Amino acid sequence: AIQMTQSPSSLSASVGDRVTITCRASQDIGNDLGWYQQKPGKAPKLLIYIVSTLQSGVPSRFSGSGSGTDFTLTISSLQPEDFATYYCLQNYNYPKTFGQGTKVEIK
Amino acid sequence: EVQLVESGGGLVQPGGSLRLSCAVSEFTSTRYWMSWVRQAPGKGLEWVANIKLDGSQRNYLDSVKDRFTISRDNAQTSVYLQMNNLRAEDTAVYYCARVTLFSGDFDFWGQGTLVTVSS
């Protein structure tokens, strides 16, 4: 199975900060990568698919980049509602695998 | 708007069985795939299985193959996960999710149903 490694596992940031989360795949996955946001007790929410395409309704402060094995989720100006856990997901082959998550906490 | 509503979770002893259901609204195209994704308490997300709504294709996580079966009804209004020979490590919230037509990502999710395997 393809292993997805996110870093950092957690971070503390302030409102207005620029935040970057990285995801590394154990093999080339092309552009078959998505990003999800999950708040406590809630289902995950799709933010970005195919590396950089913003899901409908997602604010433009979220962006994604990368290809092959290295990918990045960037929040340009962190808002109070962005404090959550973020996961990457590879859709290149089965089993689909998620990163272990990055928890974004208030500084 | 698309709505997914799971049911069927609960407490079961090791070796027991449960059947989860996911009621699907607003779309019935057989081009769609549906998945089950689980999350153990305090842990990350894990994809479990998926099915194309025409019933032609299914895929499973290795650790549940031969124990879990994903299926759908003929009207494509419900998706099921039959779970047999349950183990403590199957304890999790199970989410039903729709796969987008553009990528393999999950664009709509249910609220989740908790499965607890314990004696």
Coordinates of C-alpha atoms in Angstrom, one line a residue:
Chain A
A1 CA 0.0 0.0 0.0
I2 CA 1.1 3.6 -0.7
Q3 CA 2.1 5.3 2.5
M4 CA 1.2 9.0 2.9
T5 CA 3.3 10.9 5.4
Q6 CA 2.1 14.3 6.6
S7 CA 4.2 16.9 8.4
P8 CA 4.0 18.4 10.8
S9 CA 1.6 16.2 12.9
S10 CA 0.5 19.4 14.7
L11 CA 1.1 23.1 14.7
S12 CA 0.1 26.1 16.6
A13 CA -0.7 29.3 14.7
S14 CA -2.4 32.6 15.1
V15 CA -5.3 34.1 13.1
G16 CA -3.9 35.7 10.0
D17 CA -0.9 33.4 9.8
R18 CA 0.1 31.6 6.6
V19 CA 0.1 27.9 7.2
T20 CA 1.7 25.1 5.1
I21 CA 1.1 21.4 5.5
T22 CA 3.0 18.9 3.5
C23 CA 2.2 15.4 2.4
R24 CA 4.7 12.9 0.9
A25 CA 3.8 9.7 -0.9
S26 CA 5.9 6.6 -0.7
Q27 CA 5.7 6.3 -4.5
D28 CA 4.7 8.5 -7.5
I29 CA 0.9 9.2 -7.4
G30 CA 0.8 11.7 -10.2
N31 CA -1.9 14.2 -9.4
D32 CA -4.3 11.9 -7.6
L33 CA -4.3 13.7 -4.3
G34 CA -7.0 15.4 -2.2
W35 CA -7.1 17.4 1.0
Y36 CA -9.8 17.2 3.7
Q37 CA -10.6 19.2 6.8
Q38 CA -12.2 17.6 9.9
K39 CA -13.5 19.3 13.0
P40 CA -14.1 17.4 16.2
G41 CA -17.2 15.1 16.1
K42 CA -17.9 15.9 12.4
A43 CA -17.4 14.2 9.1
P44 CA -14.5 15.2 7.0
K45 CA -15.0 17.9 4.4
L46 CA -13.4 17.9 0.9
L47 CA -11.3 21.0 0.4
I48 CA -9.2 20.3 -2.7
Y49 CA -9.0 17.5 -5.3
I50 CA -6.6 16.6 -8.1
V51 CA -3.8 18.5 -6.1
S52 CA -5.1 22.0 -6.7
T53 CA -8.7 22.2 -7.7
L54 CA -10.8 23.9 -5.0
Q55 CA -14.1 22.1 -4.1
S56 CA -17.2 24.2 -4.6
G57 CA -17.8 26.6 -1.7
V58 CA -14.3 26.3 -0.2
P59 CA -12.7 29.7 0.5
S60 CA -9.9 30.8 -1.9
R61 CA -7.4 31.2 1.1
F62 CA -7.0 27.4 0.7
S63 CA -4.7 26.2 -2.1
G64 CA -2.8 23.1 -3.1
S65 CA 0.3 22.3 -5.1
G66 CA 2.7 19.6 -5.9
S67 CA 3.0 16.5 -8.1
G68 CA 4.5 13.0 -8.0
T69 CA 5.4 12.4 -4.4
D70 CA 5.4 15.8 -2.7
F71 CA 2.3 17.9 -2.1
T72 CA 1.4 21.0 -0.1
L73 CA -1.8 22.5 1.4
T74 CA -1.5 26.2 2.1
I75 CA -3.9 28.4 4.1
S76 CA -2.9 32.0 3.1
S77 CA -4.5 33.7 6.1
L78 CA -5.7 31.5 8.9
Q79 CA -9.2 32.2 10.1
P80 CA -10.9 31.1 13.4
E81 CA -13.0 28.5 11.6
D82 CA -9.8 26.9 10.1
F83 CA -8.7 25.3 13.4
A84 CA -9.2 21.6 12.6
T85 CA -7.3 18.5 11.6
Y86 CA -6.3 18.2 7.9
Y87 CA -5.8 15.0 6.0
C88 CA -4.4 14.2 2.6
L89 CA -5.7 11.2 0.5
Q90 CA -4.1 9.4 -2.4
N91 CA -6.5 8.1 -5.0
Y92 CA -3.8 6.6 -7.3
N93 CA -4.5 3.0 -6.4
Y94 CA -6.1 0.7 -3.9
P95 CA -6.2 0.7 -1.0
K96 CA -6.8 4.4 -0.9
T97 CA -4.7 5.8 1.9
F98 CA -4.9 8.9 4.1
G99 CA -2.0 10.7 5.8
Q100 CA -2.0 10.5 9.5
G101 CA -3.4 14.1 9.9
T102 CA -2.2 17.5 10.9
K103 CA -3.9 19.2 13.8
V104 CA -3.9 23.0 13.5
E105 CA -4.3 24.6 16.9
I106 CA -4.7 28.1 18.2
K107 CA -1.5 29.7 19.4
Chain B
E1 CA -28.6 18.6 -1.9
V2 CA -27.1 15.2 -1.6
Q3 CA -27.7 13.6 1.8
L4 CA -26.2 10.4 3.2
V5 CA -27.6 8.9 6.4
E6 CA -25.9 5.9 8.0
S7 CA -27.5 3.5 10.5
G8 CA -26.9 0.1 12.0
G9 CA -24.0 0.8 14.3
G10 CA -23.9 -0.5 17.9
L11 CA -22.1 -2.7 20.4
V12 CA -21.2 -6.2 19.3
Q13 CA -19.1 -9.0 20.8
P14 CA -15.9 -10.1 19.0
G15 CA -16.8 -12.6 16.3
G16 CA -20.2 -11.1 15.9
S17 CA -21.8 -9.4 12.9
L18 CA -23.4 -6.1 12.0
R19 CA -24.9 -4.6 8.9
L20 CA -24.5 -0.9 8.3
S21 CA -26.8 1.0 6.0
C22 CA -26.4 4.3 4.1
A23 CA -29.5 5.9 2.7
V24 CA -28.7 7.9 -0.4
S25 CA -30.7 10.9 -1.6
E26 CA -30.7 13.1 -4.7
F27 CA -28.6 11.1 -7.0
T28 CA -29.1 7.6 -8.5
S29 CA -26.7 7.6 -11.4
T30 CA -24.9 4.3 -11.7
R31 CA -21.8 6.2 -12.8
Y32 CA -21.1 7.0 -9.1
W33 CA -19.1 5.0 -6.7
M34 CA -19.8 4.9 -2.9
S35 CA -17.3 4.1 -0.1
W36 CA -17.1 3.3 3.5
V37 CA -14.4 5.1 5.5
R38 CA -13.8 4.5 9.2
Q39 CA -12.1 6.3 12.0
A40 CA -11.1 4.5 15.2
P41 CA -11.5 6.6 18.4
G42 CA -8.8 9.4 18.5
K43 CA -7.2 8.1 15.3
G44 CA -7.0 9.0 11.6
L45 CA -9.2 8.1 8.6
E46 CA -9.0 4.7 6.9
W47 CA -10.7 3.7 3.7
V48 CA -12.5 0.4 4.0
A49 CA -14.4 -0.5 0.8
N50 CA -16.1 0.9 -2.2
I51 CA -18.7 -0.1 -4.8
K52 CA -19.8 1.2 -8.2
L53 CA -23.5 1.9 -8.0
D54 CA -24.2 -0.4 -11.0
G55 CA -22.8 -3.2 -8.8
S56 CA -20.1 -4.1 -11.3
Q57 CA -17.0 -3.4 -9.2
R58 CA -16.0 -3.6 -5.6
N59 CA -12.8 -3.0 -3.7
Y60 CA -11.7 -3.8 -0.2
L61 CA -9.0 -3.0 2.4
D62 CA -7.0 -6.2 2.8
S63 CA -7.7 -6.4 6.6
V64 CA -11.5 -6.6 6.0
K65 CA -11.5 -8.7 2.8
D66 CA -13.4 -12.0 3.4
R67 CA -15.1 -10.5 6.4
F68 CA -16.9 -7.4 5.1
T69 CA -19.1 -7.2 2.0
I70 CA -20.3 -4.0 0.4
S71 CA -23.5 -4.0 -1.6
R72 CA -26.3 -1.7 -2.8
D73 CA -29.9 -2.1 -3.5
N74 CA -31.2 -2.3 -7.1
A75 CA -32.6 1.2 -7.0
Q76 CA -29.3 2.6 -5.9
T77 CA -30.9 4.3 -2.9
S78 CA -29.0 2.5 -0.2
V79 CA -25.5 1.1 0.2
Y80 CA -24.7 -1.5 2.8
L81 CA -21.7 -2.9 4.7
Q82 CA -22.1 -6.4 6.0
M83 CA -19.5 -6.9 8.7
N84 CA -18.8 -10.5 9.9
N85 CA -16.3 -12.0 12.4
L86 CA -15.8 -8.5 13.9
R87 CA -12.6 -7.8 15.9
A88 CA -11.8 -5.2 18.5
E89 CA -9.7 -3.3 15.9
D90 CA -12.8 -2.8 13.8
T91 CA -14.1 -0.4 16.5
A92 CA -14.6 2.9 14.8
V93 CA -17.0 5.5 13.5
Y94 CA -18.0 4.3 10.0
Y95 CA -18.8 7.0 7.4
C96 CA -20.5 6.5 4.1
A97 CA -19.2 8.8 1.4
R98 CA -19.8 9.5 -2.3
V99 CA -16.9 9.5 -4.7
T100 CA -16.8 12.4 -7.1
L101 CA -17.0 11.8 -10.9
F102 CA -13.9 13.9 -11.4
S103 CA -11.4 12.2 -9.1
G104 CA -11.4 9.5 -6.5
D105 CA -12.1 11.9 -3.7
F106 CA -15.2 11.9 -1.4
D107 CA -17.4 15.0 -1.9
F108 CA -20.3 14.1 0.3
W109 CA -20.2 12.3 3.7
G110 CA -22.8 11.0 6.1
Q111 CA -22.7 11.8 9.8
G112 CA -21.2 8.5 10.8
T113 CA -22.3 5.5 12.8
L114 CA -20.3 4.1 15.7
V115 CA -19.4 0.4 15.8
T116 CA -18.0 -0.9 19.1
V117 CA -16.6 -4.4 19.2
S118 CA -16.1 -5.5 22.8
S119 CA -17.0 -8.3 25.2

